CSV table of C-alpha atoms in Angstrom, one decimal:
chain,number,residue,atom,x,y,z
A,24,MET,CA,0.0,0.0,0.0
A,25,SER,CA,1.6,3.3,-1.1
A,26,ASP,CA,1.8,6.4,1.1
A,27,THR,CA,1.9,8.6,-2.0
A,28,PRO,CA,-1.3,10.8,-2.1
A,29,ALA,CA,-3.5,10.8,-5.1
A,30,PRO,CA,-2.8,13.8,-7.4
A,31,ASP,CA,-5.0,16.9,-7.7
A,32,LEU,CA,-7.7,15.9,-5.1
A,33,LYS,CA,-9.9,18.9,-4.7
A,34,PRO,CA,-12.3,19.3,-1.7
A,35,SER,CA,-16.0,18.8,-2.4
A,36,PHE,CA,-18.8,20.0,-0.1
A,37,ARG,CA,-22.1,18.5,0.9
A,38,SER,CA,-24.9,19.1,3.4
A,39,ASP,CA,-26.6,15.7,3.5
A,40,VAL,CA,-25.9,12.3,5.1
A,41,THR,CA,-26.1,8.7,3.7
A,42,VAL,CA,-27.9,6.0,5.6
A,43,GLN,CA,-28.3,2.5,4.0
A,44,LEU,CA,-29.8,-0.6,5.6
A,45,VAL,CA,-27.3,-3.2,4.4
A,46,LYS,CA,-28.4,-6.2,6.5
A,47,HIS,CA,-31.1,-7.1,8.9
A,48,SER,CA,-32.8,-9.8,10.9
A,49,ALA,CA,-35.6,-7.9,12.4
A,50,SER,CA,-39.4,-8.3,12.6
A,51,ASP,CA,-42.2,-7.9,15.1
A,52,THR,CA,-42.3,-11.7,15.5
A,53,ASP,CA,-38.9,-11.6,17.1
A,54,VAL,CA,-40.4,-9.6,20.0
A,55,LEU,CA,-43.2,-12.1,20.5
A,56,TRP,CA,-41.3,-15.4,20.8
A,57,ALA,CA,-38.8,-13.7,23.0
A,58,ALA,CA,-41.5,-12.4,25.3
A,59,ARG,CA,-43.7,-15.6,25.4
A,60,VAL,CA,-40.8,-17.9,26.4
A,61,SER,CA,-41.3,-16.5,29.9
A,62,THR,CA,-44.7,-18.3,30.2
A,63,ALA,CA,-44.8,-20.8,27.3
A,64,GLY,CA,-41.3,-22.3,27.3
A,65,GLU,CA,-40.7,-24.3,24.1
A,66,GLN,CA,-44.2,-23.6,22.9
A,67,SER,CA,-43.1,-20.0,22.3
A,68,LEU,CA,-41.6,-21.5,19.0
A,69,ASP,CA,-45.2,-21.5,17.7
A,70,GLU,CA,-44.9,-17.7,17.4
A,71,LEU,CA,-42.4,-18.1,14.5
A,72,SER,CA,-45.2,-19.0,12.1
A,73,LYS,CA,-48.0,-16.8,13.4
A,74,ASP,CA,-49.1,-13.4,12.2
A,75,PRO,CA,-47.7,-10.9,14.7
A,76,GLU,CA,-50.7,-8.6,14.1
A,77,ARG,CA,-52.8,-10.8,16.4
A,78,SER,CA,-50.4,-9.9,19.3
A,79,ARG,CA,-50.3,-6.2,18.8
A,80,GLY,CA,-51.6,-5.7,22.3
A,81,LEU,CA,-48.7,-7.7,23.8
A,82,ILE,CA,-46.2,-5.6,22.0
A,83,ASN,CA,-47.9,-2.4,23.3
A,84,TYR,CA,-47.9,-3.8,26.8
A,85,LEU,CA,-44.2,-4.6,26.7
A,86,MET,CA,-43.5,-1.1,25.5
A,87,ARG,CA,-45.8,0.6,27.9
A,88,ASP,CA,-44.5,-1.2,31.0
A,89,ARG,CA,-40.9,-1.1,29.7
A,90,HIS,CA,-40.2,-4.8,29.5
A,91,GLY,CA,-37.3,-4.1,27.3
A,92,SER,CA,-35.4,-7.4,26.7
A,93,PRO,CA,-37.8,-8.9,24.1
A,94,PHE,CA,-36.9,-6.0,21.8
A,95,GLU,CA,-33.2,-7.0,21.8
A,96,HIS,CA,-33.6,-10.3,19.8
A,97,ASN,CA,-33.1,-8.7,16.3
A,98,SER,CA,-30.4,-7.0,14.4
A,99,MET,CA,-30.0,-4.1,11.9
A,100,THR,CA,-26.7,-3.0,10.2
A,101,PHE,CA,-26.5,0.4,8.6
A,102,PHE,CA,-23.9,2.0,6.4
A,103,ILE,CA,-23.6,5.6,7.3
A,104,SER,CA,-21.6,8.4,5.7
A,105,ALA,CA,-21.6,11.6,7.8
A,106,PRO,CA,-19.3,14.3,9.2
A,107,ILE,CA,-16.8,13.0,11.9
A,108,PHE,CA,-18.5,15.1,14.6
A,109,VAL,CA,-21.7,13.1,14.1
A,110,PHE,CA,-19.8,9.9,14.7
A,111,ARG,CA,-18.3,11.3,17.9
A,112,GLU,CA,-21.8,11.8,19.2
A,113,PHE,CA,-22.8,8.3,18.0
A,114,MET,CA,-20.0,6.7,20.1
A,115,ARG,CA,-21.8,7.9,23.2
A,116,HIS,CA,-24.3,5.2,22.5
A,117,ARG,CA,-22.5,2.0,23.5
A,118,VAL,CA,-25.0,-0.4,24.9
A,119,GLY,CA,-26.4,-2.6,22.2
A,120,TRP,CA,-24.3,-1.0,19.4
A,121,SER,CA,-21.3,-2.2,17.4
A,122,TYR,CA,-19.2,0.1,15.2
A,123,ASN,CA,-16.5,-0.1,12.5
A,124,GLU,CA,-15.4,3.1,11.0
A,125,GLU,CA,-13.2,4.1,8.1
A,126,SER,CA,-9.5,4.4,9.2
A,127,GLY,CA,-7.3,7.4,8.6
A,128,ARG,CA,-4.3,5.1,9.5
A,129,TYR,CA,-4.9,2.7,6.7
A,130,ARG,CA,-6.2,4.8,3.8
A,131,GLU,CA,-5.9,8.3,2.5
A,132,LEU,CA,-9.0,10.2,3.6
A,133,GLN,CA,-11.0,11.7,0.8
A,134,PRO,CA,-11.6,15.5,0.7
A,135,VAL,CA,-15.4,15.6,1.3
A,136,PHE,CA,-16.5,18.1,3.8
A,137,TYR,CA,-19.7,19.3,5.5
A,138,VAL,CA,-21.2,22.7,4.9
A,139,PRO,CA,-24.7,23.4,6.4
A,140,GLY,CA,-27.5,23.4,3.9
A,141,ALA,CA,-30.1,26.2,3.4
A,142,ASP,CA,-32.5,24.6,5.9
A,143,ARG,CA,-29.9,24.3,8.7
A,144,LYS,CA,-30.7,26.9,11.5
A,145,LEU,CA,-27.4,28.7,12.3
A,146,VAL,CA,-28.0,30.9,15.4
A,147,GLN,CA,-28.4,29.8,19.0
A,148,GLN,CA,-30.4,32.0,21.3
A,149,GLY,CA,-31.0,31.8,25.0
A,150,ARG,CA,-29.1,30.5,28.0
A,151,PRO,CA,-27.6,27.0,28.3
A,152,GLY,CA,-30.4,24.5,29.0
A,153,LYS,CA,-33.0,26.8,27.6
A,154,TYR,CA,-32.1,27.9,24.2
A,155,GLU,CA,-33.4,27.6,20.6
A,156,PHE,CA,-32.0,27.8,17.1
A,157,VAL,CA,-33.2,30.4,14.6
A,158,GLU,CA,-32.5,30.7,10.8
A,159,GLY,CA,-29.8,33.4,10.8
A,160,SER,CA,-29.2,36.0,8.2
A,161,GLU,CA,-28.0,35.6,4.6
A,162,GLU,CA,-24.7,37.3,5.7
A,163,GLN,CA,-24.2,34.7,8.4
A,164,ARG,CA,-25.0,31.9,6.0
A,165,GLU,CA,-22.5,33.3,3.5
A,166,LEU,CA,-19.9,33.7,6.2
A,167,THR,CA,-20.4,30.1,7.4
A,168,ALA,CA,-20.1,28.6,4.0
A,169,ARG,CA,-17.1,30.7,2.9
A,170,THR,CA,-15.2,30.2,6.2
A,171,LEU,CA,-15.7,26.5,6.3
A,172,GLU,CA,-14.8,25.9,2.6
A,173,ASN,CA,-11.6,28.0,3.0
A,174,THR,CA,-10.7,26.2,6.2
A,175,TYR,CA,-11.3,22.8,4.7
A,176,THR,CA,-9.3,23.6,1.6
A,177,GLN,CA,-6.3,24.8,3.6
A,178,ALA,CA,-6.5,21.8,5.9
A,179,TYR,CA,-6.6,19.3,3.1
A,180,GLU,CA,-3.7,21.0,1.3
A,181,ALA,CA,-1.7,20.7,4.5
A,182,TYR,CA,-2.7,17.0,4.9
A,183,GLN,CA,-1.6,16.3,1.3
A,184,GLU,CA,1.7,18.2,1.8
A,185,MET,CA,2.6,16.1,4.7
A,186,LEU,CA,1.7,12.8,2.9
A,187,ALA,CA,3.8,13.9,-0.1
A,188,GLY,CA,6.7,14.7,2.4
A,189,GLY,CA,6.6,11.1,3.7
A,190,VAL,CA,4.7,11.7,6.9
A,191,ALA,CA,2.6,8.7,8.0
A,192,ARG,CA,-1.1,8.9,7.4
A,193,GLU,CA,-1.9,8.4,11.1
A,194,VAL,CA,0.1,11.6,11.8
A,195,ALA,CA,-0.9,13.7,8.9
A,196,ARG,CA,-4.6,13.2,9.6
A,197,ALA,CA,-4.3,15.4,12.7
A,198,ALA,CA,-4.5,18.4,10.3
A,199,LEU,CA,-8.1,17.5,9.2
A,200,PRO,CA,-11.2,19.0,10.9
A,201,VAL,CA,-14.2,17.2,12.3
A,202,GLY,CA,-16.3,18.4,9.3
A,203,LEU,CA,-14.6,15.8,7.2
A,204,TYR,CA,-17.0,13.0,6.1
A,205,SER,CA,-16.3,9.5,7.3
A,206,SER,CA,-18.1,6.2,6.9
A,207,MET,CA,-19.0,3.4,9.2
A,208,TYR,CA,-21.1,0.3,9.7
A,209,ALA,CA,-23.3,0.6,12.8
A,210,THR,CA,-25.2,-2.5,14.1
A,211,CYS,CA,-28.0,-2.3,16.7
A,212,ASN,CA,-31.2,-3.9,17.9
A,213,ALA,CA,-34.6,-2.3,18.2
A,214,ARG,CA,-34.1,-1.6,21.9
A,215,SER,CA,-30.8,0.2,21.4
A,216,LEU,CA,-32.2,2.1,18.4
A,217,MET,CA,-35.2,3.3,20.4
A,218,ASN,CA,-33.0,4.6,23.1
A,219,PHE,CA,-31.0,6.4,20.4
A,220,LEU,CA,-34.0,7.9,18.7
A,221,SER,CA,-35.4,9.0,22.0
A,222,LEU,CA,-32.3,11.2,22.5
A,223,ARG,CA,-31.3,12.1,18.9
A,224,THR,CA,-34.6,13.1,17.3
A,225,GLN,CA,-37.3,15.6,18.1
A,226,HIS,CA,-40.9,14.4,17.6
A,227,GLU,CA,-44.3,15.7,18.5
A,228,LEU,CA,-45.3,12.4,20.1
A,229,ALA,CA,-42.3,12.4,22.5
A,230,THR,CA,-43.3,12.8,26.1
A,231,VAL,CA,-39.7,13.5,27.1
A,232,PRO,CA,-38.2,16.4,25.1
A,233,SER,CA,-34.9,16.0,23.4
A,234,PHE,CA,-32.6,18.6,21.8
A,235,PRO,CA,-30.3,16.8,19.4
A,236,GLN,CA,-27.8,18.4,17.1
A,237,ARG,CA,-29.5,18.6,13.7
A,238,GLU,CA,-26.8,16.6,11.8
A,239,ILE,CA,-27.2,13.5,14.0
A,240,GLU,CA,-30.9,13.9,13.9
A,241,MET,CA,-30.7,13.7,10.1
A,242,VAL,CA,-29.1,10.3,10.5
A,243,GLY,CA,-31.5,9.2,13.1
A,244,GLN,CA,-34.5,10.1,11.0
A,245,GLU,CA,-33.3,7.9,8.1
A,246,MET,CA,-32.5,5.0,10.4
A,247,GLU,CA,-36.0,5.4,11.9
A,248,ALA,CA,-37.6,5.2,8.5
A,249,HIS,CA,-35.9,1.9,7.7
A,250,TRP,CA,-36.8,0.4,11.1
A,251,ALA,CA,-40.5,1.5,10.8
A,252,GLU,CA,-40.8,-0.7,7.7
A,253,LEU,CA,-39.1,-3.7,9.3
A,254,MET,CA,-41.1,-3.7,12.6
A,255,PRO,CA,-44.3,-1.7,12.1
A,256,LEU,CA,-46.1,-2.9,15.2
A,257,THR,CA,-43.1,-2.2,17.5
A,258,TYR,CA,-42.7,1.2,15.8
A,259,ALA,CA,-46.3,2.0,16.4
A,260,ALA,CA,-46.1,1.0,20.1
A,261,PHE,CA,-42.9,3.2,20.5
A,262,ASN,CA,-44.8,6.2,19.2
A,263,LYS,CA,-48.0,5.4,21.1
A,264,ASN,CA,-46.1,5.3,24.4
A,265,GLY,CA,-44.2,8.6,24.1
A,266,ARG,CA,-41.1,7.4,22.2
A,267,VAL,CA,-39.4,6.4,25.5
A,268,GLY,CA,-36.9,3.5,25.0
A,269,PRO,CA,-38.1,0.5,27.0
């Protein structure tokens, strides 16, 4: 593997995220056989062939009374491309999650950087613990885009200069900002995802308010859409009971 950087790599800028469901073993039936083993033992295997719709009430009961372990017997793996600062927030979620991220030690990092889109609110108002975000002016939006793009370009030029000078990738990457896009696989179960969504998304049905950074919320919303298709009864119960992780 060569340490020589690719020639003429120019920074590109984006404001979106990528979330792909690449693998899963997840259905509402998984919740039912896991729950019914408590009272039915081996007869709980009968749930594997039954329509989970007939047990919608059980799923809602488990969610309402926060019997969480039956929601762990499933798996979803997502491919995610997002700014590094989003991944640093992701790593705060450790229980029920597994991660493998692109490595700046083993490959030359590509010059793709985050610049907020037109719908990203830029200005924070209020005191800590009681603040809100507002749109901001066109001047602030132009300042943000120009400053970030200039900073990213200079940082990536410095990174390439060090690589060209023979500096190891794991050292040269220190010049790069957290607005650089990275990629990872993240694997979770429905219970760990619900806990994530309860903290990293805002929703009108949530009984406990959350104040996530917008960029990680973008990722969470896309993961939620995939999960809702896989486990519609569990998803409905999650919303019905205030979007509190069991």
